[in-house]
């Protein structure tokens, strides 16, 4: 399989010494590997993404940015109503490009949907009992990027193996701390939606990271979900907790999977997991894998776009954040 | 594994259900008198009967520890809502992991899962624990209890089921009694605008809506019924060990000479001693 020898120059989350070996991981890249090594190869190593997948990602980025800005206005001392108005203005400006409003072509993830979902969020949580935590340096715990070095992982090179992530916010609720993570979805917020978070890479990783970033470990992650409808939105929050033993088990599994990734890179071969093709509404690479190997590259070029997923880059569109990633070693 | 020493090794995990005033909480007194330790998570704020029943046996009172798990409520804008963040359910789940002062207990009593066969973890009551779960869910959403959405029902029911699953698991090596009121589910609409239910009318442990109560019994092999018979001065409270027609009472001691009705004054202790192999 073709692994560019200079992959690390295209994507700095890969090793300089072993082509195709990822040294900086996040929940997305781990999830891709766990689902199917071949999918991981296409997505992370080759950088292929289905055409049109940019819209959910773009909408999600806008959603996060608008709500983050709302938090900043409140932190500046604006009243709720003032902050709301300023946030709506910000959202309109954010989604106006090159002399025209953003048109996603999607009836759910649209400019109107963005305004509807964020305005209703501000309305519903006006008297929010969840308070943003203030870190030791006096800054609010929002948009926290982190990197954790896996010191106990026997790296084959001198490069540290990192677990990376980006927490939207850390809040206190009662006597407990939680990482709050915003999500948008078209799914109904039933048990079927919430069940995807246990087990879940991101929840486990954030719970682990919280033990290193905060004075007191977070009890888990609160998912603040927004169901997008064409003419409605629905907000719901639910805590997803992890015990210490669950987090330790997840970390042990993560080591196992990264060792697998190393083996695949050394052998320059990523096998298909052909039992995963039906999962998550069907793998986007199913048609590629179904085709003869000789034509796959041609199919990829016609049906997919290129996108580099680099866990070391905090988040697209976060140029305005002041937070540098928090680099931690375990036990620090 | 074999059953040779089953009764000497197994635990008693049971539901005790009954209408309000039927004697569920009072029935616990006999266990304390028989030497069992009781550790009670009190969601009902209704344990007054126990010191009254045990005032002549202070050594039995010494066997009881309890922690109140209630939310402070107040009236605001015509609604009764929790004052601040509801903490009742969080306190209970923390104590179920470690009954410690750090988790809000008045005493350090260790890990409930390891208390053993001489101790009962008591939930009084499942009904109000369910209400605490719903208040916690609603507070997170920033919405009042006036209208509860389907996902919110699901979230609160999920929280409750998680606790039941914990108590039911083999890892929880302590006896368990869960007290509950009765929910009648099924049959024709009860005139409360709820839709007709095709299931036959039956009584179940009351907790959060209509979907969860029929499932709760599956977590326990023993479900006994507290019932008041008669009225006024001749009223007697009994513990039923056989079904009464509407309530699916069940218990594993089918071949022992256990009466169909036990007196409330010593019934739970009689039953527990038999179930735990302390008497035959």
Coordinates of C-alpha atoms in Angstrom, one line a residue, chain B:
Chain B
X1 CA -20.4 -24.6 41.3
X2 CA -23.0 -26.6 43.2
X3 CA -25.9 -25.8 45.4
X4 CA -24.7 -27.6 48.5
X5 CA -24.0 -24.4 50.5
X6 CA -26.1 -22.1 48.4
X7 CA -28.2 -20.7 51.2
X8 CA -25.2 -20.1 53.4
X9 CA -23.4 -18.2 50.7
X10 CA -26.0 -16.3 48.7
X11 CA -27.4 -12.9 49.4
X12 CA -30.9 -11.6 49.8
X13 CA -31.8 -8.9 47.3
X14 CA -35.4 -8.0 47.4
X15 CA -38.2 -5.5 46.7
X16 CA -40.7 -4.7 49.4
X17 CA -43.6 -2.9 47.9
X18 CA -46.8 -1.5 49.4
X19 CA -49.2 1.4 49.4
X20 CA -48.4 4.4 51.5
X21 CA -48.9 3.5 55.2
X22 CA -48.8 -0.2 54.7
X23 CA -45.7 -0.6 56.9
X24 CA -42.8 -0.9 54.6
X25 CA -40.4 1.2 56.6
X26 CA -41.6 -0.1 59.9
X27 CA -41.0 -3.7 58.7
X28 CA -37.3 -3.0 58.7
X29 CA -37.3 -2.8 62.5
X30 CA -37.4 -6.6 62.8
X31 CA -34.2 -6.9 60.9
X32 CA -32.4 -4.6 63.2
X33 CA -33.8 -6.5 66.2
X34 CA -32.5 -9.7 64.7
X35 CA -29.0 -8.4 64.6
X36 CA -28.8 -7.3 61.0
X37 CA -27.1 -4.0 60.2
X38 CA -29.2 -1.6 58.1
X39 CA -27.7 1.1 56.0
X40 CA -30.5 3.2 54.7
X41 CA -30.5 5.7 51.8
X42 CA -33.6 7.7 52.8
X43 CA -35.2 9.5 49.9
X44 CA -38.6 9.8 51.7
X45 CA -37.5 11.6 54.9
X46 CA -39.8 9.2 56.6
X47 CA -37.8 7.0 59.0
X48 CA -39.5 8.4 62.2
X49 CA -41.3 5.1 62.7
X50 CA -38.0 3.2 63.3
X51 CA -36.9 4.9 66.5
X52 CA -40.5 4.7 67.8
X53 CA -40.6 0.9 67.2
X54 CA -37.1 0.3 68.6
X55 CA -37.2 2.6 71.6
X56 CA -37.2 -0.3 74.0
X57 CA -34.3 -2.0 72.2
X58 CA -31.6 0.6 71.9
X59 CA -29.1 -2.1 70.8
X60 CA -31.2 -2.6 67.7
X61 CA -31.2 1.1 67.0
X62 CA -27.4 0.9 67.1
X63 CA -27.6 -1.4 64.1
X64 CA -29.1 1.3 61.9
X65 CA -27.3 4.1 60.0
X66 CA -29.0 6.3 57.5
X67 CA -28.3 9.2 55.2
X68 CA -31.0 11.5 54.0
X69 CA -31.0 12.1 50.2
X70 CA -33.5 14.7 49.5
X71 CA -33.5 17.9 47.5
X72 CA -34.6 21.2 49.0
X73 CA -37.6 22.5 47.1
X74 CA -39.1 26.0 47.0
X75 CA -41.9 27.8 45.2
X76 CA -40.8 30.1 42.4
X77 CA -43.1 31.7 39.9
X78 CA -46.0 29.3 40.7
X79 CA -43.8 26.3 40.3
X80 CA -42.3 24.0 43.0
X81 CA -38.7 23.6 41.9
X82 CA -35.4 22.5 43.5
X83 CA -33.5 25.2 45.4
X84 CA -30.2 25.3 43.6
X85 CA -28.8 22.2 42.1
X86 CA -30.6 18.9 43.0
X87 CA -28.0 16.7 44.8
X88 CA -30.1 13.9 46.2
X89 CA -29.3 11.3 43.5
X90 CA -25.7 12.3 43.2
X91 CA -25.2 11.9 46.9
X92 CA -26.8 8.5 46.8
X93 CA -24.7 7.2 43.9
X94 CA -21.5 8.4 45.5
X95 CA -22.4 6.7 48.8
X96 CA -23.2 3.5 46.9
X97 CA -19.6 3.6 45.7
X98 CA -18.1 4.6 49.1
X99 CA -20.1 5.4 52.2
X100 CA -17.7 8.0 53.4
X101 CA -17.6 11.5 54.9
X102 CA -15.9 12.7 51.8
X103 CA -19.0 11.7 49.9
X104 CA -21.3 13.4 52.3
X105 CA -22.0 10.7 54.9
X106 CA -21.9 11.4 58.6
X107 CA -19.7 8.4 59.1
X108 CA -17.1 6.4 57.2
X109 CA -18.6 2.9 56.7
X110 CA -16.6 1.7 53.8
X111 CA -17.6 0.3 50.5
X112 CA -21.2 -0.9 50.4
X113 CA -20.4 -3.6 47.9
X114 CA -18.3 -5.3 50.5
X115 CA -20.5 -5.1 53.6
X116 CA -21.5 -8.7 53.4
X117 CA -24.3 -11.0 54.5
X118 CA -25.0 -9.4 57.9
X119 CA -25.9 -6.1 56.4
X120 CA -28.7 -4.7 54.3
X121 CA -28.4 -1.8 52.0
X122 CA -31.9 -0.2 52.0
X123 CA -33.3 2.2 49.5
X124 CA -36.3 4.0 50.9
X125 CA -37.9 4.5 48.5
X126 CA -37.5 3.6 44.9
X127 CA -40.4 5.9 44.1
X128 CA -38.7 9.0 45.5
X129 CA -35.3 8.0 44.2
X130 CA -36.9 8.1 40.8
X131 CA -38.2 11.6 41.5
X132 CA -34.7 12.6 42.5
X133 CA -33.4 11.2 39.2
X134 CA -35.9 13.2 37.2
X135 CA -35.2 16.5 39.1
X136 CA -31.5 16.0 38.4
X137 CA -32.2 15.4 34.7
X138 CA -34.5 18.4 34.5
X139 CA -32.1 20.7 36.3
X140 CA -29.4 19.9 33.7
X141 CA -31.8 21.0 31.0
X142 CA -32.7 24.3 32.6
X143 CA -36.4 23.4 32.3
X144 CA -39.2 22.9 34.9
X145 CA -41.0 19.7 35.8
X146 CA -44.1 21.0 34.1
X147 CA -43.5 19.1 30.9
X148 CA -41.2 16.2 30.6
X149 CA -40.0 15.1 27.2
X150 CA -39.5 11.5 26.1
X151 CA -35.7 11.8 26.1
X152 CA -35.9 13.2 29.6
X153 CA -38.0 10.2 30.8
X154 CA -35.4 8.0 29.1
X155 CA -32.5 9.7 30.8
X156 CA -34.0 9.5 34.3
X157 CA -35.1 5.9 33.8
X158 CA -31.6 5.0 32.6
X159 CA -30.1 6.5 35.7
X160 CA -32.4 4.5 37.9
X161 CA -31.8 1.3 36.0
X162 CA -28.0 1.8 36.3
X163 CA -28.4 1.9 40.1
X164 CA -30.6 -1.2 40.1
X165 CA -28.1 -3.1 37.9
X166 CA -25.3 -2.1 40.3
X167 CA -27.2 -3.5 43.3
X168 CA -28.2 -6.6 41.4
X169 CA -24.7 -7.5 40.2
X170 CA -22.6 -10.2 41.7
X171 CA -20.0 -7.7 42.5
X172 CA -22.3 -6.1 45.1
X173 CA -21.8 -8.5 47.9
X174 CA -24.3 -7.1 50.4
X175 CA -28.0 -7.8 51.0
X176 CA -30.3 -5.3 49.4
X177 CA -33.9 -4.2 50.2
X178 CA -35.6 -1.7 48.0
X179 CA -38.9 -0.2 49.3
X180 CA -41.4 1.0 46.8
X181 CA -44.9 2.2 46.4
X182 CA -47.2 0.5 43.9
X183 CA -47.9 1.6 40.3
X184 CA -50.8 -0.1 38.6
X185 CA -50.1 -0.5 34.9
X186 CA -52.2 -1.9 32.1
X187 CA -55.9 -2.4 31.6
X188 CA -58.3 0.4 30.6
X189 CA -57.4 4.0 31.0
X190 CA -57.7 5.0 34.7
X191 CA -59.5 8.2 33.7
X192 CA -56.3 10.2 33.8
X193 CA -56.3 10.7 30.0
X194 CA -53.6 8.1 29.6
X195 CA -54.1 5.8 26.7
X196 CA -55.5 2.3 27.2
X197 CA -52.8 -0.3 27.8
X198 CA -53.3 -3.7 26.3
X199 CA -51.5 -5.5 29.1
X200 CA -53.7 -6.9 31.9
X201 CA -53.9 -4.6 35.0
X202 CA -51.1 -5.4 37.5
X203 CA -49.3 -3.7 40.3
X204 CA -45.5 -3.1 40.0
X205 CA -42.9 -1.2 42.0
X206 CA -43.6 2.5 41.3
X207 CA -40.8 4.4 39.6
X208 CA -40.9 7.0 36.8
X209 CA -43.7 6.5 34.4
X210 CA -45.2 3.4 33.0
X211 CA -42.4 1.8 31.0
X212 CA -40.0 1.1 33.8
X213 CA -42.1 -0.4 36.6
X214 CA -42.7 -3.8 34.8
X215 CA -39.0 -4.1 34.3
X216 CA -37.9 -3.6 37.8
X217 CA -39.0 -7.0 39.1
X218 CA -36.6 -8.6 36.7
X219 CA -33.7 -7.4 38.8
X220 CA -34.8 -9.2 41.9
X221 CA -35.7 -12.8 42.7
X222 CA -37.7 -11.7 45.7
X223 CA -40.7 -9.3 45.7
X224 CA -42.8 -9.2 48.8
X225 CA -45.9 -7.1 49.4
X226 CA -46.8 -5.1 52.5
X227 CA -50.5 -4.8 52.9
X228 CA -52.9 -3.5 55.6
X229 CA -55.8 -5.8 56.4
X230 CA -58.9 -4.4 58.0
X231 CA -59.5 -0.9 59.2
X232 CA -59.4 1.1 62.4
X233 CA -58.4 -0.5 65.6
X234 CA -58.4 -4.0 64.1
X235 CA -56.2 -3.1 61.2
X236 CA -53.2 -5.4 60.8
X237 CA -50.2 -5.0 58.6
X238 CA -48.9 -8.2 56.9
X239 CA -46.1 -9.2 54.6
X240 CA -47.4 -11.4 51.7
X241 CA -45.1 -14.1 50.4
X242 CA -47.6 -15.3 47.8
X243 CA -49.2 -13.4 44.9
X244 CA -52.4 -11.5 45.7
X245 CA -53.9 -11.4 42.3
X246 CA -52.7 -8.0 41.2
X247 CA -49.2 -8.0 42.6
X248 CA -46.7 -10.5 41.3
X249 CA -45.2 -11.5 44.6
X250 CA -42.3 -13.9 44.2
X251 CA -39.8 -15.5 46.5
X252 CA -37.5 -18.6 46.2
X253 CA -38.5 -20.3 49.4
X254 CA -41.2 -22.3 47.8
X255 CA -40.5 -25.6 49.7
X256 CA -39.9 -24.0 53.1
X257 CA -42.7 -23.8 55.6
X258 CA -43.0 -20.1 55.2
X259 CA -46.5 -18.7 55.9
X260 CA -48.4 -17.0 53.1
X261 CA -48.6 -14.0 55.3
X262 CA -46.0 -12.9 57.8
X263 CA -46.7 -10.4 60.6
X264 CA -45.1 -7.0 60.1
X265 CA -43.5 -7.2 63.6
X266 CA -41.1 -9.9 62.7
X267 CA -41.8 -11.0 59.2
X268 CA -38.8 -9.6 57.4
X269 CA -36.4 -11.1 60.0
X270 CA -38.1 -14.5 59.7
X271 CA -37.9 -14.3 55.9
X272 CA -34.3 -13.1 55.9
X273 CA -33.1 -15.8 58.3
X274 CA -34.6 -18.5 56.1
X275 CA -33.4 -17.0 52.8
X276 CA -29.9 -16.6 54.1
X277 CA -29.8 -20.1 55.6
X278 CA -29.5 -18.9 59.2
X279 CA -32.6 -20.9 60.0
X280 CA -34.4 -23.7 58.3

